[in-house]
Each structure stands twice: as C-alpha cells, then as structure tokens.
C-alpha cells in the first residue's frame, strides 16, 4: 500500500476515507482535520485560552499535542481521582507530567481530589453512595473541578479528547432509549449555559479511535494503555464493540451515523426538545450553577452541610425541596 500523496510506503490505511498515507502525510492530515473540525463547529478562535482535560490516555494527550502544534494557547488539567487499582491514577499522572515537561510552553494544572477534599473518588463513593455509581459521582466531581479551574484561569473553552467512537457509542445509547434531552444537547460543542462558565468542545469528534491511537504512536506520545478500572464492562464499551462490527462490514458507517445525526439536527429535519430544567442559580457555597436551592450537588457531597446551614440556604426559596 502506497501513500496517496507521495507514493512512499503507507503506514496507515483508512478504509473509511479510502485513503492511505505515509507517516509524515498522516500526521499532516490528522492535524489539518482537527483544525478543520475546530473551525467547522466554531469551537474557539486563535486568541482564546483553552483548557485541555488530560487523563493520561492517548486521546487527551494527542489533543493537547495537536492544539499546541497548531499554535493555540492550550493548557492542561489533570484531575487525580485517587484510583489505586492497578496504580491507575499514579501511572496516568506520570504520563501527563512526562508530556508536560516536554512542552514548557504550556502550563499543567494538577487537581488532587483527596488532597483538596479529604477523600478520593472511590472513598467518596463508599462513604456517600454505598460504593455504587462510582462513574456518576466521578463525573459530578470532574465537571465541578473543570468548571472551577476554567473560571479561575479565565479559560474560554474546556477541550476534551472524546473521539468519534465515544460520540457514536453515546449516540447509539441515547437513540436506543430515545433520550431526547440528551440527543438535543449531544454535539461537538456544549455552549456555556451560565454566565462565566466555559463552553465544552470536542475537537476529535470526527476522528476514529484508531486514528488518534495512530497519531499518538507515530508522534511517540507515551500514554497509559489501560482503561480506568471502572470503565471495564461498561455499556459504552459494549456499544463500541457493536459499532466496530458494523464498521468492519461497512467502512465509514460510524462516521456517517454521527455526522448525519448532526446534519439532520442542523437542518431542522429532526428536533429534540430539551427537557425543561428548573432555573439555574449560583450555589451559595461555590458559586457554580445549580438547580437545587442553596448548595449544589458537589458541595452537598463534599461539605455535608448541617441542618442549620441547609435551612439558612433554603430561606426565601419555596420551589424545590432540598435533596
Ligand atoms: S474516570 Fe471516572 Fe471515567 Fe473512571 S471512574 Fe468512571 S467516570 S471510568 S471517564
Ligand atoms: Zn506521503
Ligand atoms: Zn457548590
């Protein structure tokens, strides 16, 4: 197989694009496609400050790498969740630090959950949620900390390494349950829904997982291969496997599944009504938006307000029960 651009030996054959490329042309193609995605969905501009959520995996480190290559002001943020199983948090932190030390032009923010709030994610889950729904709790904490850092650092957007496989699997899950609220919000950009809050963007949403892995490998980016232990056996991995079977028989189907969905929404051929959410207001403790009166879910989890504090926070508010 030869590179379509220069005729050298190809290292990457992408049946979905009917395109084979050598190392240098693959890297060039990958970086350009990311830039086009950023522009296509109007994610951010050259002068905006971007915060990249890095986990130590191939997608987020590749994303940080590409954004820096493209000349964006992109800093990294790593959240140490304190997951000790197979040394997951420790190893992933080392990979992130290693990457950051090779890129002194960018800043790396490290948020250590246990050091800041006294408990790791698994400990929070054991203490408050009977050890269940660790990922839901983790998501709550990560969202809060990403928003906090983005506000404090004046970042315009939070960029995550979600790739096409992630997005297509999420779309399949949402369609199987016709979760119209999620379908209404699913897309490459999640706009800020509260003053001061950064928007969330996914510059790799048109990149296959295989493509981000190839980029990381060809660029020599050292990343953690293992998934988070809590992701093992998840439904999203099951959906990814299903979509991979489809892709094997019909290359490009994953991409067209996702892009046709976005296009149909854009053109108004399908409309999903967003669920009516109660109005947002600032949490009385941290200032982040919440629908609950008084304290947001994060502050209730972390600070466990007393009965008196809850009552004080509820004063004047009659609409929603404090849960
Ligand atoms: S990090 Fe956290 Fe994920 Fe691990 S505990 Fe679940 S949500 S799987 S992206
Ligand atoms: Zn070439
Ligand atoms: Zn709060």
mmCIF file of C-alpha atoms in Angstrom, residues 5-220:
data_model
loop_
_atom_site.group_PDB
_atom_site.id
_atom_site.type_symbol
_atom_site.label_atom_id
_atom_site.label_comp_id
_atom_site.label_asym_id
_atom_site.label_seq_id
_atom_site.Cartn_x
_atom_site.Cartn_y
_atom_site.Cartn_z
ATOM 1 C CA UNK A 5 0.277 11.950 -1.629
ATOM 2 C CA UNK A 6 3.911 10.959 -2.169
ATOM 3 C CA UNK A 7 3.932 7.310 -3.191
ATOM 4 C CA UNK A 8 6.094 6.202 -0.219
ATOM 5 C CA UNK A 9 5.197 3.151 1.850
ATOM 6 C CA UNK A 10 1.900 3.908 3.672
ATOM 7 C CA UNK A 11 1.716 3.373 7.442
ATOM 8 C CA UNK A 12 -1.995 3.997 7.776
ATOM 9 C CA UNK A 13 -4.790 2.735 5.582
ATOM 10 C CA UNK A 14 -8.181 4.294 6.324
ATOM 11 C CA UNK A 15 -10.853 2.333 4.511
ATOM 12 C CA UNK A 16 -13.494 4.735 5.850
ATOM 13 C CA UNK A 17 -11.844 7.593 3.911
ATOM 14 C CA UNK A 18 -10.446 5.433 1.072
ATOM 15 C CA UNK A 19 -7.100 6.933 1.971
ATOM 16 C CA UNK A 20 -3.637 5.504 2.687
ATOM 17 C CA UNK A 21 -0.823 7.752 3.930
ATOM 18 C CA UNK A 22 2.839 7.620 4.926
ATOM 19 C CA UNK A 23 3.922 8.758 8.394
ATOM 20 C CA UNK A 24 4.528 12.418 7.577
ATOM 21 C CA UNK A 25 1.414 12.815 5.476
ATOM 22 C CA UNK A 26 -0.700 11.028 8.054
ATOM 23 C CA UNK A 27 0.420 13.434 10.785
ATOM 24 C CA UNK A 28 -0.215 16.388 8.492
ATOM 25 C CA UNK A 29 -3.676 15.048 7.579
ATOM 26 C CA UNK A 30 -4.582 14.402 11.230
ATOM 27 C CA UNK A 31 -3.566 17.886 12.408
ATOM 28 C CA UNK A 32 -5.363 19.565 9.488
ATOM 29 C CA UNK A 33 -8.531 17.573 10.066
ATOM 30 C CA UNK A 34 -8.553 18.625 13.717
ATOM 31 C CA UNK A 35 -8.130 22.257 12.714
ATOM 32 C CA UNK A 36 -10.981 21.929 10.213
ATOM 33 C CA UNK A 37 -13.226 20.420 12.889
ATOM 34 C CA UNK A 38 -12.463 23.324 15.243
ATOM 35 C CA UNK A 39 -13.408 25.787 12.501
ATOM 36 C CA UNK A 40 -16.408 23.841 11.193
ATOM 37 C CA UNK A 41 -18.135 23.840 14.560
ATOM 38 C CA UNK A 42 -16.798 27.271 15.590
ATOM 39 C CA UNK A 43 -15.280 25.818 18.747
ATOM 40 C CA UNK A 44 -12.822 28.610 19.572
ATOM 41 C CA UNK A 45 -10.563 31.189 17.964
ATOM 42 C CA UNK A 46 -6.802 31.558 17.804
ATOM 43 C CA UNK A 47 -6.712 34.085 20.656
ATOM 44 C CA UNK A 48 -8.882 32.097 23.099
ATOM 45 C CA UNK A 49 -7.376 30.374 26.127
ATOM 46 C CA UNK A 50 -8.166 26.659 26.106
ATOM 47 C CA UNK A 51 -8.069 24.185 28.970
ATOM 48 C CA UNK A 52 -7.460 20.601 27.846
ATOM 49 C CA UNK A 53 -8.758 17.934 30.202
ATOM 50 C CA UNK A 54 -5.996 15.312 30.160
ATOM 51 C CA UNK A 55 -6.347 11.848 31.613
ATOM 52 C CA UNK A 56 -3.013 10.382 30.502
ATOM 53 C CA UNK A 57 -4.719 8.403 27.727
ATOM 54 C CA UNK A 58 -3.961 8.611 24.005
ATOM 55 C CA UNK A 59 -6.894 10.841 23.050
ATOM 56 C CA UNK A 60 -6.417 13.661 25.516
ATOM 57 C CA UNK A 61 -2.610 13.760 25.218
ATOM 58 C CA UNK A 62 -2.838 13.696 21.408
ATOM 59 C CA UNK A 63 -5.371 16.510 21.561
ATOM 60 C CA UNK A 64 -3.125 18.637 23.738
ATOM 61 C CA UNK A 65 -0.244 17.902 21.361
ATOM 62 C CA UNK A 66 -2.217 18.875 18.245
ATOM 63 C CA UNK A 67 -3.549 22.093 19.782
ATOM 64 C CA UNK A 68 -0.020 23.148 20.752
ATOM 65 C CA UNK A 69 1.268 22.311 17.273
ATOM 66 C CA UNK A 70 -1.467 24.446 15.798
ATOM 67 C CA UNK A 71 -0.331 27.324 17.999
ATOM 68 C CA UNK A 72 -3.302 27.530 20.346
ATOM 69 C CA UNK A 73 -2.905 28.735 23.907
ATOM 70 C CA UNK A 74 -3.717 25.354 25.390
ATOM 71 C CA UNK A 75 -3.002 24.438 28.993
ATOM 72 C CA UNK A 76 -3.604 21.025 30.506
ATOM 73 C CA UNK A 77 -5.632 19.977 33.500
ATOM 74 C CA UNK A 78 -5.211 16.620 35.189
ATOM 75 C CA UNK A 79 -7.580 15.512 37.938
ATOM 76 C CA UNK A 80 -6.061 12.975 40.281
ATOM 77 C CA UNK A 81 -9.067 10.832 41.210
ATOM 78 C CA UNK A 82 -7.091 8.656 43.630
ATOM 79 C CA UNK A 83 -7.928 5.369 41.885
ATOM 80 C CA UNK A 84 -5.413 2.921 43.299
ATOM 81 C CA UNK A 85 -6.498 -0.200 41.431
ATOM 82 C CA UNK A 86 -3.526 -1.282 39.279
ATOM 83 C CA UNK A 87 -1.919 2.048 40.164
ATOM 84 C CA UNK A 88 -4.224 3.700 37.625
ATOM 85 C CA UNK A 89 -4.097 7.296 38.914
ATOM 86 C CA UNK A 90 -0.393 7.164 39.701
ATOM 87 C CA UNK A 91 0.612 5.827 36.280
ATOM 88 C CA UNK A 92 -1.676 8.199 34.387
ATOM 89 C CA UNK A 93 -0.345 11.183 36.362
ATOM 90 C CA UNK A 94 3.226 10.207 35.446
ATOM 91 C CA UNK A 95 2.337 10.070 31.734
ATOM 92 C CA UNK A 96 0.766 13.522 31.904
ATOM 93 C CA UNK A 97 3.730 15.008 33.789
ATOM 94 C CA UNK A 98 6.132 13.480 31.297
ATOM 95 C CA UNK A 99 4.224 15.034 28.393
ATOM 96 C CA UNK A 100 4.022 18.425 30.117
ATOM 97 C CA UNK A 101 7.744 18.522 30.892
ATOM 98 C CA UNK A 102 8.441 18.171 27.148
ATOM 99 C CA UNK A 103 6.144 21.169 26.475
ATOM 100 C CA UNK A 104 7.311 24.018 28.682
ATOM 101 C CA UNK A 105 5.274 26.466 26.596
ATOM 102 C CA UNK A 106 2.106 25.135 28.244
ATOM 103 C CA UNK A 107 1.004 25.034 31.846
ATOM 104 C CA UNK A 108 -0.215 21.899 33.589
ATOM 105 C CA UNK A 109 -2.758 22.230 36.403
ATOM 106 C CA UNK A 110 -2.971 19.230 38.689
ATOM 107 C CA UNK A 111 -6.040 18.892 40.877
ATOM 108 C CA UNK A 112 -5.664 16.278 43.594
ATOM 109 C CA UNK A 113 -9.152 15.401 44.842
ATOM 110 C CA UNK A 114 -8.050 13.693 48.046
ATOM 111 C CA UNK A 115 -5.591 16.449 48.958
ATOM 112 C CA UNK A 116 -8.241 19.114 48.339
ATOM 113 C CA UNK A 117 -11.362 17.462 49.698
ATOM 114 C CA UNK A 118 -10.081 14.760 52.038
ATOM 115 C CA UNK A 119 -11.347 11.744 50.114
ATOM 116 C CA UNK A 120 -10.532 10.047 46.808
ATOM 117 C CA UNK A 121 -13.305 9.244 44.306
ATOM 118 C CA UNK A 122 -13.632 5.582 45.443
ATOM 119 C CA UNK A 123 -13.672 6.780 49.074
ATOM 120 C CA UNK A 124 -16.388 9.334 48.347
ATOM 121 C CA UNK A 125 -18.398 6.619 46.621
ATOM 122 C CA UNK A 126 -18.001 4.205 49.555
ATOM 123 C CA UNK A 127 -18.913 6.847 52.081
ATOM 124 C CA UNK A 128 -21.831 8.559 50.362
ATOM 125 C CA UNK A 129 -23.183 6.304 47.615
ATOM 126 C CA UNK A 130 -22.660 2.859 49.187
ATOM 127 C CA UNK A 131 -19.790 2.246 46.757
ATOM 128 C CA UNK A 132 -22.155 2.358 43.814
ATOM 129 C CA UNK A 133 -22.334 4.512 40.718
ATOM 130 C CA UNK A 134 -18.683 5.489 41.010
ATOM 131 C CA UNK A 135 -18.711 6.913 37.470
ATOM 132 C CA UNK A 136 -21.722 9.143 38.137
ATOM 133 C CA UNK A 137 -20.018 10.513 41.230
ATOM 134 C CA UNK A 138 -16.715 10.865 39.397
ATOM 135 C CA UNK A 139 -18.482 12.764 36.591
ATOM 136 C CA UNK A 140 -20.049 15.145 39.096
ATOM 137 C CA UNK A 141 -16.698 15.894 40.747
ATOM 138 C CA UNK A 142 -14.803 16.221 37.442
ATOM 139 C CA UNK A 143 -17.405 18.606 35.992
ATOM 140 C CA UNK A 144 -17.251 20.765 39.080
ATOM 141 C CA UNK A 145 -13.460 20.907 39.145
ATOM 142 C CA UNK A 146 -13.155 21.582 35.404
ATOM 143 C CA UNK A 147 -15.629 24.443 35.684
ATOM 144 C CA UNK A 148 -13.870 25.802 38.757
ATOM 145 C CA UNK A 149 -10.453 25.836 37.132
ATOM 146 C CA UNK A 150 -11.775 27.265 33.864
ATOM 147 C CA UNK A 151 -13.439 30.141 35.749
ATOM 148 C CA UNK A 152 -10.382 30.789 37.921
ATOM 149 C CA UNK A 153 -7.981 30.702 34.989
ATOM 150 C CA UNK A 154 -10.160 32.692 32.573
ATOM 151 C CA UNK A 155 -10.396 29.868 30.006
ATOM 152 C CA UNK A 156 -12.852 30.266 27.168
ATOM 153 C CA UNK A 157 -13.319 26.567 26.470
ATOM 154 C CA UNK A 158 -12.657 23.182 28.034
ATOM 155 C CA UNK A 159 -11.480 20.733 25.364
ATOM 156 C CA UNK A 160 -11.906 17.006 25.930
ATOM 157 C CA UNK A 161 -10.438 14.123 23.925
ATOM 158 C CA UNK A 162 -13.762 12.460 23.046
ATOM 159 C CA UNK A 163 -13.299 10.755 19.694
ATOM 160 C CA UNK A 164 -15.776 9.532 17.101
ATOM 161 C CA UNK A 165 -16.050 6.098 18.730
ATOM 162 C CA UNK A 166 -17.024 7.746 22.033
ATOM 163 C CA UNK A 167 -19.553 10.019 20.356
ATOM 164 C CA UNK A 168 -21.098 7.308 18.172
ATOM 165 C CA UNK A 169 -21.420 4.980 21.188
ATOM 166 C CA UNK A 170 -23.084 7.743 23.219
ATOM 167 C CA UNK A 171 -25.417 8.462 20.305
ATOM 168 C CA UNK A 172 -26.347 4.788 19.991
ATOM 169 C CA UNK A 173 -27.084 4.612 23.727
ATOM 170 C CA UNK A 174 -29.225 7.761 23.547
ATOM 171 C CA UNK A 175 -31.120 6.508 20.497
ATOM 172 C CA UNK A 176 -31.764 3.068 21.997
ATOM 173 C CA UNK A 177 -33.509 4.733 24.909
ATOM 174 C CA UNK A 178 -34.763 7.755 22.912
ATOM 175 C CA UNK A 179 -33.293 10.081 25.453
ATOM 176 C CA UNK A 180 -34.441 13.208 23.692
ATOM 177 C CA UNK A 181 -32.990 15.568 26.296
ATOM 178 C CA UNK A 182 -29.501 14.132 25.740
ATOM 179 C CA UNK A 183 -29.982 13.997 21.962
ATOM 180 C CA UNK A 184 -30.875 17.684 21.991
ATOM 181 C CA UNK A 185 -27.611 18.530 23.747
ATOM 182 C CA UNK A 186 -25.264 15.997 22.124
ATOM 183 C CA UNK A 187 -22.815 17.618 19.739
ATOM 184 C CA UNK A 188 -19.245 18.845 19.235
ATOM 185 C CA UNK A 189 -19.900 21.990 21.290
ATOM 186 C CA UNK A 190 -21.762 22.295 24.545
ATOM 187 C CA UNK A 191 -22.355 26.019 24.947
ATOM 188 C CA UNK A 192 -21.972 27.701 28.282
ATOM 189 C CA UNK A 193 -25.379 27.804 29.918
ATOM 190 C CA UNK A 194 -24.425 30.145 32.716
ATOM 191 C CA UNK A 195 -22.502 33.440 32.747
ATOM 192 C CA UNK A 196 -18.776 32.904 33.321
ATOM 193 C CA UNK A 197 -18.880 29.164 32.690
ATOM 194 C CA UNK A 198 -16.620 27.825 29.899
ATOM 195 C CA UNK A 199 -18.062 26.007 26.903
ATOM 196 C CA UNK A 200 -17.113 22.334 26.343
ATOM 197 C CA UNK A 201 -15.689 21.306 22.977
ATOM 198 C CA UNK A 202 -14.621 18.041 21.344
ATOM 199 C CA UNK A 203 -12.120 18.708 18.531
ATOM 200 C CA UNK A 204 -11.596 14.943 17.910
ATOM 201 C CA UNK A 205 -15.291 14.165 17.406
ATOM 202 C CA UNK A 206 -14.653 13.275 13.737
ATOM 203 C CA UNK A 207 -11.560 11.130 14.482
ATOM 204 C CA UNK A 208 -11.795 7.372 14.816
ATOM 205 C CA UNK A 209 -10.191 5.961 17.942
ATOM 206 C CA UNK A 210 -7.829 4.042 15.682
ATOM 207 C CA UNK A 211 -6.745 7.356 14.154
ATOM 208 C CA UNK A 212 -5.950 9.033 17.485
ATOM 209 C CA UNK A 213 -4.057 5.915 18.579
ATOM 210 C CA UNK A 214 -2.025 6.005 15.342
ATOM 211 C CA UNK A 215 -1.228 9.695 15.876
ATOM 212 C CA UNK A 216 -0.027 9.075 19.447
ATOM 213 C CA UNK A 217 2.084 6.136 18.303
ATOM 214 C CA UNK A 218 3.651 7.933 15.335
ATOM 215 C CA UNK A 219 4.396 11.007 17.435
ATOM 216 C CA UNK A 220 5.964 8.903 20.172
#
